[in-house]
Amino acid sequence: MIMGFSGGSVVPPAVATAILLLLGLAAAASAQLSATFYDASCPSALATIKSAVTAAVSKEPRMGASLLRLHFHDCFVQLGGPSYTVPLGRRDSTTASLSLANNDLPPPTSDLADLVGNFSRKGLSTTDMVALSGAHTIGQAACTNFQSRIYGESNINAAYAASLQANCPQSGGDGNFAPLDVATPNAFDNAYYGNLVSQQGLLHSDQQLLNGGSTDALVSTYASSATQFSADFAAAMVSMGNIGVLTGSQGQIRLNCAKVN
């Protein structure tokens, strides 16, 4: 559910190269996460990577969602959303499991209880879960991920469902995409929550956040307060970045972030 449907964009070689080269310079640095991790070993790291990422997102807006989903040193990504300080120095694992990754990410068919439980098992609160779901303010999802919702669920705006059906038939159309945020698909803001209030959540798991359950009030708060959403999203991103941290001699800096060296 969260950050799982970006439209299949691939991180450009220039962005990946900039990140890998600069991070490699600090491989033997402090074993503790720190907001100033690269200040001495590579003082131009943040500015250089920000420049490459900005250029990539300008060329292909979906790249922002791809990078956010990847959460690959998320501190370097500026998408027009909240600005916050993230501890740096996290290293990659020396094992890779596609099945484990897929099992850990909630599917778009998740109900509220599934979402709360999934995030809780990672040490994240319900507030973290609702705030992180706001990452769906950017990115796209394939037809196959919302097909059953737009044809078989009642808690969806009728006009919105009809507009999606025009590009997503009841069978087929798997290669067709729709924005996760119908209001401002390429801007990082709190419009995602306003969509939920209007029953315009694209995925089943999205609309579950406002469907007569325990998270309704928080969704309404975020829909009316961009400031509160930004603050909670930033805090939740820091918490997520501290899950299973590898530092120092643990792990590695991958040459290809999709597989171990």
Tab-separated table of C-alpha atoms in Angstrom, residues 4 12 16 22 47-48 53 59 61 67 72 79 81 104 139 145 163 167 175 183 185 193 223 229-230 232 235 244 247:
chain	number	residue	atom	x	y	z
A	4	GLY	CA	4.308	0.699	-3.528
A	12	PRO	CA	18.455	7.243	-13.930
A	16	ALA	CA	22.406	6.369	-8.999
A	22	LEU	CA	29.472	10.076	-2.824
A	47	ALA	CA	23.998	19.505	-2.816
A	48	THR	CA	25.303	17.237	-5.579
A	53	VAL	CA	17.480	14.251	-8.210
A	59	LYS	CA	12.300	15.346	-16.549
A	61	PRO	CA	7.624	13.540	-12.335
A	67	LEU	CA	12.685	7.408	-5.125
A	72	PHE	CA	17.153	4.926	-0.624
A	79	LEU	CA	9.907	16.715	-3.624
A	81	GLY	CA	7.083	18.446	0.631
A	104	ASP	CA	6.434	-6.764	4.176
A	139	GLY	CA	2.941	8.440	-8.117
A	145	ASN	CA	-4.315	-2.663	-8.420
A	163	SER	CA	-13.608	8.353	-15.033
A	167	ASN	CA	-9.070	3.772	-18.895
A	175	GLY	CA	-0.584	-1.616	-18.441
A	183	ALA	CA	-6.322	16.400	-7.366
A	185	PRO	CA	-0.827	14.186	-8.996
A	193	TYR	CA	-6.500	13.200	2.378
A	223	ALA	CA	-7.121	17.083	5.021
A	229	PHE	CA	0.458	16.440	7.978
A	230	SER	CA	3.938	17.724	7.148
A	232	ASP	CA	3.732	13.980	11.272
A	235	ALA	CA	8.523	12.346	12.072
A	244	GLY	CA	16.768	-2.327	11.182
A	247	THR	CA	26.064	1.017	10.200
